[in-house]
């Protein structure tokens, strides 16, 4: 049965390839990689280990095709190539700022340095049970129709668009949740007054 | 001798829109209809015109074990997009020197063709996000 491999590319900075070590009990598999067919394979710079067994490799990344070979001693167990972008996980939004104008807020953050992303803002008031979402192709998302009296929670994340990256990517982690009421930041939202 | 067209002056934004609206779906239809293959020897492209040149070569060239992809829907739309968005793109580019033999889609041909289609998909995706 072919060795099962997973990959996550963290913001095109590092890529983590992990494998199911239990498929080769008692063996320490080794990992070799390169970023172009002409190059020579390089050994994994940093293994991830679990209970004394290599379970993956962490290496520097870029938007390119990763060629890798996982070996049992000198025998290749799996040799593959893959666009690391297919498994991209962007970093969380940074420097998230809010600017209010009447019943609308524009959420802005630093755009990441590469293309094909979707910047998502989720929001809900204390009266809502579910989050509502809005997304744009740059980190400049305006949400309108908000009630100045209500206290709202906002959070943001970055997703890779399926057109540019395929469907196996991972959304970024959420930013911290920010609370706002009447255009002012809040530490806490007041408890909902019980319906009289 | 097949002259290579220089894609530098194409309207990349419009080509990207055409890809998003039409060609993406064609790839999905093609790929869903064929058993997947593990490794595909993907092809890298550095910038948008490089990507389009490699897309053209892969789409309209002939490939051992697969033949030509030029009759597929995604290929027809690629040709239409190039003709529409690239100045002076030569109308008849497809290298159809020998009559297209009616190709029954055998298992190994389908697999071989799928590798090329996955490479194409990778090139198009890279094109849409390339700097």
Tab-separated table of C-alpha atoms in Angstrom, chain B:
chain	number	residue	atom	x	y	z
B	1	UNK	CA	9.140	24.181	-37.426
B	2	UNK	CA	6.664	25.590	-34.962
B	3	UNK	CA	7.186	29.302	-34.255
B	4	UNK	CA	6.706	30.186	-30.574
B	5	UNK	CA	4.414	33.145	-30.082
B	6	UNK	CA	5.527	35.801	-27.556
B	7	UNK	CA	2.705	36.176	-25.031
B	8	UNK	CA	4.118	39.273	-23.340
B	9	UNK	CA	1.556	41.677	-24.818
B	10	UNK	CA	-1.535	39.615	-24.054
B	11	UNK	CA	-4.296	40.974	-21.827
B	12	UNK	CA	-3.466	38.869	-18.768
B	13	UNK	CA	-6.372	40.209	-16.711
B	14	UNK	CA	-8.908	39.211	-19.347
B	15	UNK	CA	-7.275	35.818	-19.876
B	16	UNK	CA	-7.473	35.240	-16.125
B	17	UNK	CA	-11.185	36.124	-16.202
B	18	UNK	CA	-11.775	33.740	-19.115
B	19	UNK	CA	-9.972	31.015	-17.181
B	20	UNK	CA	-11.990	31.625	-14.021
B	21	UNK	CA	-15.309	31.721	-15.900
B	22	UNK	CA	-14.876	28.855	-18.347
B	23	UNK	CA	-11.662	26.880	-18.492
B	24	UNK	CA	-11.588	25.984	-14.774
B	25	UNK	CA	-14.870	24.138	-15.164
B	26	UNK	CA	-13.659	22.293	-18.255
B	27	UNK	CA	-10.656	20.964	-16.362
B	28	UNK	CA	-12.830	19.829	-13.494
B	29	UNK	CA	-15.170	18.011	-15.872
B	30	UNK	CA	-12.235	16.312	-17.576
B	31	UNK	CA	-10.467	15.340	-14.344
B	32	UNK	CA	-13.614	14.095	-12.615
B	33	UNK	CA	-14.197	11.735	-15.516
B	34	UNK	CA	-10.803	10.060	-15.234
B	35	UNK	CA	-9.215	7.933	-12.510
B	36	UNK	CA	-6.573	9.997	-10.732
B	37	UNK	CA	-2.883	9.360	-10.890
B	38	UNK	CA	-0.342	9.929	-8.091
B	39	UNK	CA	2.507	11.794	-9.670
B	40	UNK	CA	2.379	14.064	-12.604
B	41	UNK	CA	5.803	15.609	-13.176
B	42	UNK	CA	4.450	19.099	-12.909
B	43	UNK	CA	5.904	21.912	-14.970
B	44	UNK	CA	7.019	25.212	-13.452
B	45	UNK	CA	6.482	28.618	-14.995
B	46	UNK	CA	8.002	31.788	-13.650
B	47	UNK	CA	5.761	34.603	-14.869
B	48	UNK	CA	2.518	35.058	-16.758
B	49	UNK	CA	3.871	35.058	-20.286
B	50	UNK	CA	6.104	32.073	-19.508
B	51	UNK	CA	3.064	30.271	-18.151
B	52	UNK	CA	1.010	30.996	-21.277
B	53	UNK	CA	3.807	29.796	-23.562
B	54	UNK	CA	4.013	26.484	-21.666
B	55	UNK	CA	0.226	26.204	-21.565
B	56	UNK	CA	0.112	26.627	-25.330
B	57	UNK	CA	2.830	24.066	-25.940
B	58	UNK	CA	1.218	21.496	-23.627
B	59	UNK	CA	-2.324	22.114	-24.879
B	60	UNK	CA	-1.661	21.984	-28.605
B	61	UNK	CA	1.383	19.737	-28.809
B	62	UNK	CA	1.204	15.970	-29.217
B	63	UNK	CA	2.289	13.698	-26.415
B	64	UNK	CA	3.495	10.117	-26.439
B	65	UNK	CA	0.886	7.787	-24.993
B	66	UNK	CA	-1.800	10.448	-25.113
B	67	UNK	CA	-1.857	11.969	-28.553
B	68	UNK	CA	-3.269	15.491	-28.700
B	69	UNK	CA	-5.476	17.336	-26.258
B	70	UNK	CA	-6.404	19.966	-28.791
B	71	UNK	CA	-9.910	18.614	-29.330
B	72	UNK	CA	-10.828	18.846	-25.649
B	73	UNK	CA	-13.196	21.618	-24.587
B	74	UNK	CA	-10.548	23.316	-22.435
B	75	UNK	CA	-8.225	23.397	-25.463
B	76	UNK	CA	-10.844	24.950	-27.723
B	77	UNK	CA	-11.504	27.626	-25.142
B	78	UNK	CA	-7.783	28.192	-24.600
B	79	UNK	CA	-7.357	28.759	-28.320
B	80	UNK	CA	-10.329	31.148	-28.379
B	81	UNK	CA	-8.950	33.081	-25.403
B	82	UNK	CA	-5.514	33.419	-26.956
B	83	UNK	CA	-6.976	34.495	-30.277
B	84	UNK	CA	-9.155	37.060	-28.528
B	85	UNK	CA	-6.750	38.418	-25.911
B	86	UNK	CA	-3.344	38.217	-27.574
B	87	UNK	CA	-2.520	40.642	-30.363
B	88	UNK	CA	-1.768	38.955	-33.703
B	89	UNK	CA	-2.080	35.496	-32.194
B	90	UNK	CA	-1.814	33.210	-35.234
B	91	UNK	CA	-5.251	31.742	-35.998
B	92	UNK	CA	-4.207	28.269	-36.971
B	93	UNK	CA	-1.541	27.191	-34.531
B	94	UNK	CA	-2.597	23.634	-33.826
B	95	UNK	CA	-0.049	21.142	-35.134
B	96	UNK	CA	-2.476	18.801	-36.880
B	97	UNK	CA	-0.162	17.442	-39.490
B	98	UNK	CA	-1.496	13.915	-39.336
B	99	UNK	CA	-5.210	13.199	-39.441
B	100	UNK	CA	-6.513	12.747	-35.911
B	101	UNK	CA	-7.040	9.034	-35.647
B	102	UNK	CA	-10.287	8.229	-33.858
B	103	UNK	CA	-8.766	7.396	-30.422
B	104	UNK	CA	-10.723	5.050	-28.246
B	105	UNK	CA	-10.030	6.267	-24.672
B	106	UNK	CA	-8.196	3.200	-23.305
B	107	UNK	CA	-7.295	3.064	-19.676
B	108	UNK	CA	-3.580	3.751	-20.218
B	109	UNK	CA	-4.228	6.565	-22.730
B	110	UNK	CA	-6.661	8.184	-20.325
B	111	UNK	CA	-4.097	7.970	-17.521
B	112	UNK	CA	-1.348	9.412	-19.680
B	113	UNK	CA	-3.556	12.240	-20.873
B	114	UNK	CA	-4.627	12.975	-17.311
B	115	UNK	CA	-1.009	13.602	-16.337
B	116	UNK	CA	-0.781	16.289	-18.995
B	117	UNK	CA	-4.091	17.804	-17.958
B	118	UNK	CA	-2.960	17.966	-14.302
B	119	UNK	CA	0.216	19.707	-15.472
B	120	UNK	CA	-1.907	22.153	-17.449
B	121	UNK	CA	-4.081	22.810	-14.425
B	122	UNK	CA	-0.955	23.540	-12.387
B	123	UNK	CA	0.329	25.956	-15.030
B	124	UNK	CA	-3.014	27.792	-15.251
B	125	UNK	CA	-3.231	28.089	-11.469
B	126	UNK	CA	0.282	29.446	-11.357
B	127	UNK	CA	-0.613	31.864	-14.183
B	128	UNK	CA	-3.525	33.302	-12.135
B	129	UNK	CA	-1.313	34.049	-9.149
B	130	UNK	CA	2.042	34.723	-10.802
B	131	UNK	CA	3.598	38.130	-9.998
